[in-house]
mmCIF file of C-alpha atoms in Angstrom:
data_model
loop_
_atom_site.group_PDB
_atom_site.id
_atom_site.type_symbol
_atom_site.label_atom_id
_atom_site.label_comp_id
_atom_site.label_asym_id
_atom_site.label_seq_id
_atom_site.Cartn_x
_atom_site.Cartn_y
_atom_site.Cartn_z
ATOM 1 C CA MET A 15 -34.752 23.840 21.884
ATOM 2 C CA ASP A 16 -32.004 23.920 24.675
ATOM 3 C CA ASP A 17 -29.202 26.342 25.180
ATOM 4 C CA LYS A 18 -26.814 23.564 25.022
ATOM 5 C CA THR A 19 -27.121 20.575 22.239
ATOM 6 C CA LYS A 20 -24.653 17.094 22.158
ATOM 7 C CA ILE A 21 -24.742 14.813 19.899
ATOM 8 C CA THR A 22 -23.046 11.705 19.766
ATOM 9 C CA ILE A 23 -22.203 9.476 16.791
ATOM 10 C CA THR A 24 -20.099 6.543 16.513
ATOM 11 C CA LEU A 25 -19.198 4.405 13.265
ATOM 12 C CA PRO A 26 -17.073 1.906 12.146
ATOM 13 C CA THR A 27 -13.245 2.688 10.933
ATOM 14 C CA ASN A 28 -14.154 3.029 7.551
ATOM 15 C CA ALA A 29 -13.943 6.014 5.075
ATOM 16 C CA TYR A 30 -16.938 5.108 3.691
ATOM 17 C CA PHE A 31 -18.980 6.810 5.653
ATOM 18 C CA MET A 32 -17.800 10.052 5.997
ATOM 19 C CA SER A 33 -19.657 11.077 2.968
ATOM 20 C CA GLY A 34 -22.718 10.526 5.870
ATOM 21 C CA ILE A 35 -20.886 12.699 8.108
ATOM 22 C CA ARG A 36 -21.017 14.970 6.065
ATOM 23 C CA ASP A 37 -23.918 15.596 4.879
ATOM 24 C CA PHE A 38 -25.555 15.293 8.759
ATOM 25 C CA THR A 39 -22.878 18.186 9.904
ATOM 26 C CA LEU A 40 -23.797 20.709 6.717
ATOM 27 C CA THR A 41 -27.256 20.329 7.478
ATOM 28 C CA MET A 42 -26.812 20.485 11.134
ATOM 29 C CA ILE A 43 -24.847 23.570 11.551
ATOM 30 C CA LYS A 44 -27.143 25.021 8.724
ATOM 31 C CA ASN A 45 -30.833 24.189 10.432
ATOM 32 C CA THR A 46 -29.393 24.078 14.145
ATOM 33 C CA THR A 47 -26.869 27.158 14.805
ATOM 34 C CA SER A 48 -25.828 30.221 14.556
ATOM 35 C CA PHE A 49 -22.837 29.929 12.490
ATOM 36 C CA PRO A 50 -22.799 31.446 8.883
ATOM 37 C CA GLU A 51 -24.053 28.866 6.275
ATOM 38 C CA LYS A 52 -20.031 29.485 5.042
ATOM 39 C CA TRP A 53 -19.253 27.655 8.330
ATOM 40 C CA ALA A 54 -21.248 24.383 7.842
ATOM 41 C CA PHE A 55 -18.997 24.149 4.790
ATOM 42 C CA ARG A 56 -16.129 24.528 6.696
ATOM 43 C CA PHE A 57 -17.335 22.479 9.858
ATOM 44 C CA GLN A 58 -17.632 20.019 7.112
ATOM 45 C CA SER A 59 -13.753 19.606 6.372
ATOM 46 C CA VAL A 60 -12.794 20.100 9.936
ATOM 47 C CA ILE A 61 -14.838 17.086 10.739
ATOM 48 C CA ASP A 62 -13.281 15.158 7.679
ATOM 49 C CA GLU A 63 -10.050 16.043 8.367
ATOM 50 C CA LEU A 64 -10.021 14.766 12.218
ATOM 51 C CA CYS A 65 -12.271 11.409 11.702
ATOM 52 C CA ASN A 66 -9.380 10.542 8.032
ATOM 53 C CA ASN A 67 -6.580 10.511 11.026
ATOM 54 C CA ALA A 68 -8.602 8.819 13.359
ATOM 55 C CA VAL A 69 -9.415 6.265 10.566
ATOM 56 C CA GLU A 70 -5.881 6.469 9.054
ATOM 57 C CA TYR A 71 -3.948 5.763 11.862
ATOM 58 C CA GLY A 72 -5.883 5.997 15.080
ATOM 59 C CA SER A 73 -8.517 2.709 15.229
ATOM 60 C CA ALA A 74 -7.681 -0.287 13.238
ATOM 61 C CA PRO A 75 -10.377 -1.741 10.681
ATOM 62 C CA GLY A 76 -13.024 -3.357 12.873
ATOM 63 C CA THR A 77 -13.090 -0.824 15.195
ATOM 64 C CA GLU A 78 -14.644 2.320 16.095
ATOM 65 C CA ILE A 79 -14.036 6.170 16.262
ATOM 66 C CA LYS A 80 -16.531 8.267 18.256
ATOM 67 C CA ILE A 81 -17.676 11.635 17.124
ATOM 68 C CA THR A 82 -19.266 14.539 19.484
ATOM 69 C CA TYR A 83 -20.786 17.705 18.579
ATOM 70 C CA VAL A 84 -21.561 20.324 21.633
ATOM 71 C CA TYR A 85 -23.216 23.559 20.584
ATOM 72 C CA THR A 86 -23.970 25.696 23.363
ATOM 73 C CA LYS A 87 -26.363 28.337 21.999
ATOM 74 C CA ASP A 88 -24.984 31.499 20.008
ATOM 75 C CA ASP A 89 -21.476 30.860 22.133
ATOM 76 C CA TYR A 90 -19.527 27.784 20.842
ATOM 77 C CA LEU A 91 -18.939 24.626 18.579
ATOM 78 C CA GLU A 92 -17.177 21.943 19.907
ATOM 79 C CA ILE A 93 -16.329 18.964 17.977
ATOM 80 C CA SER A 94 -14.648 15.887 19.431
ATOM 81 C CA VAL A 95 -13.311 12.959 17.816
ATOM 82 C CA GLU A 96 -11.909 9.901 19.376
ATOM 83 C CA ASP A 97 -10.288 6.836 17.929
ATOM 84 C CA THR A 98 -9.248 3.184 19.942
ATOM 85 C CA GLY A 99 -5.312 3.595 19.880
ATOM 86 C CA THR A 100 -5.793 0.247 17.893
ATOM 87 C CA GLY A 101 -4.231 1.702 14.897
ATOM 88 C CA LYS A 102 -0.887 1.561 12.527
ATOM 89 C CA ASN A 103 0.068 4.734 14.102
ATOM 90 C CA LYS A 104 0.760 4.061 18.300
ATOM 91 C CA ILE A 105 1.323 7.711 19.000
ATOM 92 C CA THR A 106 0.164 9.998 22.339
ATOM 93 C CA ALA A 107 -2.036 12.884 22.248
ATOM 94 C CA LYS A 108 1.480 14.684 23.006
ATOM 95 C CA ASP A 109 3.279 13.323 20.183
ATOM 96 C CA LEU A 110 0.014 14.467 18.146
ATOM 97 C CA LYS A 111 0.809 17.944 19.410
ATOM 98 C CA LYS A 112 4.436 18.210 18.392
ATOM 99 C CA ILE A 113 3.455 17.337 15.387
ATOM 100 C CA PHE A 114 0.882 19.923 14.702
ATOM 101 C CA ASP A 115 3.055 22.617 16.748
ATOM 102 C CA ASP A 116 5.950 21.921 14.104
ATOM 103 C CA ARG A 117 3.905 22.170 11.420
ATOM 104 C CA ARG A 118 2.209 25.443 12.419
ATOM 105 C CA LYS A 119 5.576 26.666 12.530
ATOM 106 C CA ALA A 120 5.973 29.852 9.495
ATOM 107 C CA ASP A 121 9.397 27.751 7.992
ATOM 108 C CA TYR A 122 7.380 24.298 7.978
ATOM 109 C CA ILE A 123 7.252 23.368 4.206
ATOM 110 C CA PHE A 124 4.782 20.658 3.372
ATOM 111 C CA SER A 125 5.602 17.646 1.074
ATOM 112 C CA GLY A 126 4.126 15.007 0.042
ATOM 113 C CA ILE A 127 -0.235 14.464 -0.637
ATOM 114 C CA ARG A 128 -0.914 14.658 3.032
ATOM 115 C CA GLY A 129 -0.018 16.603 5.988
ATOM 116 C CA ARG A 130 -2.164 19.264 5.520
ATOM 117 C CA GLY A 131 -5.967 18.622 6.798
ATOM 118 C CA LEU A 132 -4.879 18.795 10.815
ATOM 119 C CA VAL A 133 -3.018 22.315 10.514
ATOM 120 C CA LYS A 134 -4.141 23.873 7.411
ATOM 121 C CA ILE A 135 -7.721 23.161 7.923
ATOM 122 C CA VAL A 136 -8.645 22.182 11.252
ATOM 123 C CA GLY A 137 -6.334 24.305 12.816
ATOM 124 C CA GLU A 138 -7.046 27.740 10.495
ATOM 125 C CA TRP A 139 -10.990 27.010 11.164
ATOM 126 C CA THR A 140 -11.256 26.209 14.859
ATOM 127 C CA ASP A 141 -10.197 28.534 17.517
ATOM 128 C CA GLU A 142 -9.038 26.159 20.149
ATOM 129 C CA ILE A 143 -7.505 22.512 19.735
ATOM 130 C CA ASN A 144 -7.000 20.206 22.620
ATOM 131 C CA PHE A 145 -5.225 16.082 21.947
ATOM 132 C CA THR A 146 -6.071 13.889 24.948
ATOM 133 C CA ASP A 147 -4.959 10.630 25.885
ATOM 134 C CA ARG A 148 -7.916 8.384 26.460
ATOM 135 C CA GLU A 149 -8.224 5.678 29.247
ATOM 136 C CA GLY A 150 -7.319 2.326 27.907
ATOM 137 C CA GLY A 151 -5.968 3.684 24.846
ATOM 138 C CA GLY A 152 -6.144 6.000 22.052
ATOM 139 C CA ILE A 153 -6.609 10.018 21.753
ATOM 140 C CA THR A 154 -9.258 12.534 21.632
ATOM 141 C CA VAL A 155 -8.807 15.690 19.411
ATOM 142 C CA THR A 156 -11.503 18.511 20.545
ATOM 143 C CA VAL A 157 -11.670 22.012 18.901
ATOM 144 C CA LYS A 158 -13.984 24.568 19.698
ATOM 145 C CA LYS A 159 -14.993 27.631 17.273
ATOM 146 C CA TYR A 160 -16.815 30.557 19.133
ATOM 147 C CA VAL A 161 -19.880 31.951 17.587
ATOM 148 C CA LYS A 162 -18.824 35.775 18.619
ATOM 149 C CA ASN A 163 -15.234 35.094 16.570
ATOM 150 C CA VAL A 164 -17.423 34.510 13.431
ATOM 151 C CA ARG A 165 -19.032 37.647 13.798
ATOM 152 C CA GLN A 166 -16.707 39.641 14.724
ATOM 153 C CA LYS A 167 -14.714 38.718 11.130
ATOM 154 C CA ILE A 168 -17.654 38.914 9.702
ATOM 155 C CA THR A 169 -18.429 42.413 10.928
ATOM 156 C CA THR A 170 -14.827 43.227 9.661
ATOM 157 C CA GLU A 171 -15.126 42.747 6.666
ATOM 158 C CA GLU A 172 -18.684 44.496 6.229
ATOM 159 C CA THR A 173 -16.469 46.847 7.099
ATOM 160 C CA ASN A 174 -13.477 46.636 5.130
ATOM 161 C CA GLU A 175 -11.401 46.693 8.396
ATOM 162 C CA PRO A 176 -8.330 44.942 8.609
ATOM 163 C CA ASN A 177 -8.935 40.947 9.312
ATOM 164 C CA LEU A 178 -8.696 40.472 13.061
ATOM 165 C CA THR A 179 -6.143 37.745 14.488
ATOM 166 C CA PHE A 180 -7.935 34.719 15.897
ATOM 167 C CA HIS A 181 -4.601 32.510 17.494
ATOM 168 C CA ASN A 182 -5.388 29.321 18.196
ATOM 169 C CA LYS A 183 -5.633 28.411 22.192
ATOM 170 C CA ILE A 184 -3.490 25.141 22.402
ATOM 171 C CA THR A 185 -4.113 22.921 25.216
ATOM 172 C CA LEU A 186 -2.455 19.359 25.877
ATOM 173 C CA MET B 15 -17.135 4.468 -1.991
ATOM 174 C CA THR B 16 -18.283 7.901 -2.298
ATOM 175 C CA ASP B 17 -19.479 9.429 -5.980
ATOM 176 C CA ALA B 18 -17.126 11.486 -8.279
ATOM 177 C CA SER B 19 -16.031 11.251 -11.792
ATOM 178 C CA ILE B 20 -13.283 12.653 -13.662
ATOM 179 C CA PHE B 21 -13.223 13.315 -17.680
ATOM 180 C CA THR B 22 -10.645 14.838 -19.734
ATOM 181 C CA GLU B 23 -11.794 17.071 -22.725
ATOM 182 C CA ASP B 24 -8.651 17.722 -25.793
ATOM 183 C CA VAL B 25 -9.054 21.298 -27.268
ATOM 184 C CA ALA B 26 -8.334 20.865 -30.454
ATOM 185 C CA GLY B 27 -4.874 22.090 -32.156
ATOM 186 C CA THR B 28 -3.812 22.941 -28.719
ATOM 187 C CA GLN B 29 -2.017 21.595 -25.801
ATOM 188 C CA ILE B 30 -4.629 22.334 -23.504
ATOM 189 C CA LYS B 31 -6.444 19.807 -21.621
ATOM 190 C CA ILE B 32 -9.449 19.984 -19.831
ATOM 191 C CA VAL B 33 -10.382 17.962 -16.393
ATOM 192 C CA HIS B 34 -13.710 17.990 -15.392
ATOM 193 C CA ILE B 35 -13.978 16.938 -11.795
ATOM 194 C CA SER B 36 -17.342 16.089 -10.287
ATOM 195 C CA GLY B 37 -18.966 15.052 -6.988
ATOM 196 C CA GLN B 38 -16.911 14.928 -4.020
ATOM 197 C CA LEU B 39 -13.317 13.883 -3.931
ATOM 198 C CA ASP B 40 -12.381 12.145 -0.594
ATOM 199 C CA GLU B 41 -10.193 10.062 1.460
ATOM 200 C CA SER B 42 -12.684 6.960 -0.114
ATOM 201 C CA ASN B 43 -12.211 8.026 -3.381
ATOM 202 C CA VAL B 44 -9.487 10.263 -4.224
ATOM 203 C CA ASP B 45 -5.933 7.797 -4.752
ATOM 204 C CA GLU B 46 -8.028 6.019 -7.806
ATOM 205 C CA LYS B 47 -10.005 9.024 -9.445
ATOM 206 C CA ILE B 48 -6.789 11.011 -9.555
ATOM 207 C CA LYS B 49 -5.116 8.890 -11.900
ATOM 208 C CA GLU B 50 -6.932 9.781 -14.846
ATOM 209 C CA VAL B 51 -5.369 13.637 -13.853
ATOM 210 C CA TYR B 52 -1.908 11.748 -13.737
ATOM 211 C CA HIS B 53 -2.607 9.334 -17.291
ATOM 212 C CA VAL B 54 -3.474 12.882 -18.876
ATOM 213 C CA LEU B 55 0.034 14.032 -17.630
ATOM 214 C CA GLU B 56 1.962 10.904 -19.098
ATOM 215 C CA LEU B 57 0.909 11.496 -22.222
ATOM 216 C CA ASN B 58 1.427 14.895 -22.011
ATOM 217 C CA PRO B 59 4.959 15.077 -20.440
ATOM 218 C CA LYS B 60 6.094 18.509 -22.177
ATOM 219 C CA GLY B 61 4.431 21.518 -21.751
ATOM 220 C CA LEU B 62 0.765 20.746 -21.024
ATOM 221 C CA ASN B 63 -1.754 23.498 -20.533
ATOM 222 C CA LEU B 64 -4.231 21.748 -17.632
ATOM 223 C CA VAL B 65 -7.564 23.727 -16.863
ATOM 224 C CA CYS B 66 -9.436 21.835 -14.064
ATOM 225 C CA ASP B 67 -12.967 22.466 -14.427
ATOM 226 C CA LEU B 68 -14.233 22.527 -10.410
ATOM 227 C CA GLU B 69 -18.320 23.514 -11.592
ATOM 228 C CA LYS B 70 -19.571 20.440 -10.832
ATOM 229 C CA LEU B 71 -17.388 19.647 -7.532
ATOM 230 C CA GLU B 72 -18.856 19.676 -4.289
ATOM 231 C CA TYR B 73 -15.956 18.696 -1.997
ATOM 232 C CA MET B 74 -12.675 18.183 -1.855
ATOM 233 C CA ASN B 75 -10.391 17.494 1.366
ATOM 234 C CA SER B 76 -6.970 17.937 1.686
ATOM 235 C CA LYS B 77 -5.830 14.585 0.379
ATOM 236 C CA SER B 78 -7.057 15.856 -3.154
ATOM 237 C CA ILE B 79 -5.223 19.172 -2.808
ATOM 238 C CA GLY B 80 -2.269 17.391 -2.128
ATOM 239 C CA TYR B 81 -2.661 15.943 -5.396
ATOM 240 C CA LEU B 82 -2.920 19.162 -6.869
ATOM 241 C CA THR B 83 -0.265 20.640 -5.179
ATOM 242 C CA ASP B 84 1.700 17.916 -7.173
ATOM 243 C CA LEU B 85 0.700 18.113 -10.439
ATOM 244 C CA TYR B 86 1.390 21.457 -10.177
ATOM 245 C CA GLY B 87 4.828 21.005 -9.323
ATOM 246 C CA LYS B 88 5.096 18.405 -11.997
ATOM 247 C CA ILE B 89 3.328 20.325 -14.476
ATOM 248 C CA SER B 90 5.419 23.134 -14.341
ATOM 249 C CA ASP B 91 8.417 21.862 -14.056
ATOM 250 C CA ALA B 92 8.280 20.524 -17.640
ATOM 251 C CA GLY B 93 6.854 24.038 -18.954
ATOM 252 C CA GLY B 94 3.676 23.409 -18.500
ATOM 253 C CA GLN B 95 0.798 25.666 -17.107
ATOM 254 C CA ILE B 96 -2.405 24.795 -14.618
ATOM 255 C CA ALA B 97 -5.569 26.372 -13.838
ATOM 256 C CA ILE B 98 -8.646 26.157 -11.912
ATOM 257 C CA ALA B 99 -11.974 27.517 -12.864
ATOM 258 C CA ASN B 100 -15.200 27.414 -12.306
ATOM 259 C CA ALA B 101 -14.740 26.531 -8.341
ATOM 260 C CA LYS B 102 -17.939 26.989 -5.910
ATOM 261 C CA PRO B 103 -17.203 29.238 -3.286
ATOM 262 C CA ASN B 104 -17.216 26.386 -0.203
ATOM 263 C CA ILE B 105 -14.103 25.224 -2.794
ATOM 264 C CA LEU B 106 -12.418 28.284 -3.264
ATOM 265 C CA ASP B 107 -12.535 28.490 0.254
ATOM 266 C CA ILE B 108 -10.771 25.912 0.750
ATOM 267 C CA LEU B 109 -8.247 25.799 -1.573
ATOM 268 C CA GLN B 110 -7.297 29.286 -0.277
ATOM 269 C CA VAL B 111 -6.837 28.466 3.166
ATOM 270 C CA VAL B 112 -4.296 26.248 2.745
ATOM 271 C CA GLY B 113 -2.303 28.485 0.349
ATOM 272 C CA LEU B 114 -3.206 26.499 -3.304
ATOM 273 C CA THR B 115 -4.575 29.486 -4.727
ATOM 274 C CA GLN B 116 -1.311 31.061 -4.522
ATOM 275 C CA LEU B 117 0.034 28.895 -6.455
ATOM 276 C CA ILE B 118 -2.334 28.001 -9.587
ATOM 277 C CA LYS B 119 -4.837 30.696 -10.520
ATOM 278 C CA THR B 120 -8.583 30.169 -10.672
ATOM 279 C CA PHE B 121 -10.885 31.921 -12.647
ATOM 280 C CA GLY B 122 -14.943 32.044 -13.340
ATOM 281 C CA SER B 123 -15.086 30.517 -16.797
ATOM 282 C CA ILE B 124 -13.126 27.725 -18.508
ATOM 283 C CA ASP B 125 -12.546 30.138 -21.255
ATOM 284 C CA ASP B 126 -10.836 32.777 -18.943
ATOM 285 C CA ALA B 127 -8.599 30.051 -17.532
ATOM 286 C CA LYS B 128 -7.332 28.922 -21.407
ATOM 287 C CA SER B 129 -7.410 32.122 -22.094
ATOM 288 C CA SER B 130 -4.703 32.676 -19.655
ATOM 289 C CA PHE B 131 -2.299 30.326 -20.556
ATOM 290 C CA SER B 132 -1.837 32.058 -24.089
ATOM 291 C CA ALA B 133 -1.491 35.352 -22.293
ATOM 292 C CA GLN B 134 1.259 34.350 -19.795
ATOM 293 C CA PRO B 135 4.495 32.179 -20.246
ATOM 294 C CA ALA B 136 5.106 28.687 -18.624
ATOM 295 C CA ALA B 137 5.120 29.279 -14.437
ATOM 296 C CA PRO B 138 8.453 29.215 -12.928
ATOM 297 C CA THR B 139 8.956 25.773 -11.718
ATOM 298 C CA VAL B 140 9.296 24.795 -8.165
ATOM 299 C CA ALA B 141 12.204 22.873 -6.658
ATOM 300 C CA PRO B 142 12.376 19.274 -6.765
ATOM 301 C CA VAL B 143 11.746 17.446 -3.469
ATOM 302 C CA ALA B 144 12.272 14.507 -1.815
ATOM 303 C CA PRO B 145 11.054 11.085 -3.083
ATOM 304 C CA ALA B 146 7.008 9.854 -3.109
ATOM 305 C CA SER B 147 5.855 8.320 -0.625
ATOM 306 C CA ASP B 148 2.491 7.776 -1.759
ATOM 307 C CA PRO B 149 2.075 4.723 -4.377
ATOM 308 C CA ALA B 150 -1.892 5.688 -5.238
ATOM 309 C CA SER B 151 -0.650 7.934 -7.758
ATOM 310 C CA PRO B 152 0.605 6.041 -11.242
ATOM 311 C CA VAL B 153 3.493 8.769 -11.981
ATOM 312 C CA GLN B 154 5.879 8.802 -9.750
ATOM 313 C CA PRO B 155 4.884 11.600 -7.650
ATOM 314 C CA VAL B 156 7.468 13.506 -6.349
ATOM 315 C CA PRO B 157 5.632 16.182 -4.305
ATOM 316 C CA ALA B 158 5.872 19.792 -5.236
ATOM 317 C CA GLN B 159 7.220 21.468 -2.051
ATOM 318 C CA PRO B 160 4.628 24.470 -2.093
ATOM 319 C CA ALA B 161 6.708 26.737 -0.569
ATOM 320 C CA VAL B 162 3.756 28.819 0.654
ATOM 321 C CA PRO B 163 4.253 29.687 4.700
ATOM 322 C CA ILE B 164 1.599 27.691 6.660
ATOM 323 C CA ALA B 165 -1.529 30.454 6.522
ATOM 324 C CA GLN B 166 -2.658 32.942 9.298
ATOM 325 C CA PRO B 167 -5.330 32.539 11.274
ATOM 326 C CA THR B 168 -7.081 35.107 9.394
ATOM 327 C CA GLU B 169 -10.620 35.023 7.423
ATOM 328 C CA PRO B 170 -9.460 33.914 3.897
ATOM 329 C CA GLN B 171 -11.302 36.732 1.353
ATOM 330 C CA ALA B 172 -14.577 35.987 -0.032
ATOM 331 C CA PRO B 173 -13.601 33.523 -2.974
ATOM 332 C CA GLN B 174 -13.114 35.609 -6.443
ATOM 333 C CA PRO B 175 -10.939 34.768 -9.994
ATOM 334 C CA THR B 176 -7.545 35.541 -8.967
ATOM 335 C CA ALA B 177 -4.753 36.278 -11.292
ATOM 336 C CA GLN B 178 -1.886 37.037 -9.979
ATOM 337 C CA GLU B 179 1.495 36.025 -10.975
ATOM 338 C CA PRO B 180 2.357 32.326 -8.842
ATOM 339 C CA PRO B 181 5.209 33.089 -6.428
ATOM 340 C CA LYS B 182 8.660 32.079 -7.762
ATOM 341 C CA THR B 183 9.772 29.017 -5.565
ATOM 342 C CA ALA B 184 12.910 28.194 -4.403
#
């Protein structure tokens, strides 16, 4: 296998398809990357939350969302989810970054059923998150997780040392 | 719609109900499926002790966790308790990362979860909060404020049954 693998999937704006995407993600991470199995389940959730946001807010029914996985061997996994900007929330990447930053503050209190996914799942289980406006409309959210950080954490757990903390690098 | 099912079991002679949740709870089905649990609450508005048996639950998304948080608030407010039993490691992992295990105790078996109800009084109530915004839940949802700070980006510990007292919330 090449050192770099790129997979792109385009799917209709419908949550119905997410079960298949989660299955694919789990299998792909387990079989083609050096991330431990636990992380395959975590990336399954990361993908699901990103896509749900795109389906719910970013792309109108009848349009599409696009998922791109880039895995560089023993280095990192990058996942991008693009929407078309035709959905019910007409916001920019800057707006979305502000929502993310506000909810990430220690004193932010989550209320309601929704709103935890981007910060508490995507934010916690990735090392970098990047929001960009797409030409022609829509937003691309790109997240990255480094293999070395996962390995460091496993080593730390095994030796019973205090957990290392990897703060997300957020770029716009 | 993704496959998921929820059914309720009564524990005779007690205020304990067990909801067995299986399959995958996601965006395509959770609004519909969770009504079963709200229905149990509707029928038992006071002092309900609810065990969520997650032995056959394979996946849950953040909205499902939002509903569990809401149920925790409603049940606690009404003098009841809620516990989680038999969750798989990947489910415990996601419950931990969002901070729900700080509110709802998790156990390795249904019996342990049931025993915890008799051992401890009802959990302290959470503050009433903003009006409901999600029309999906049949009981008027007053989303609970978990008062859990956003988890710092640290690795959750290996999933284990927990039995600590739920934090008091203002």
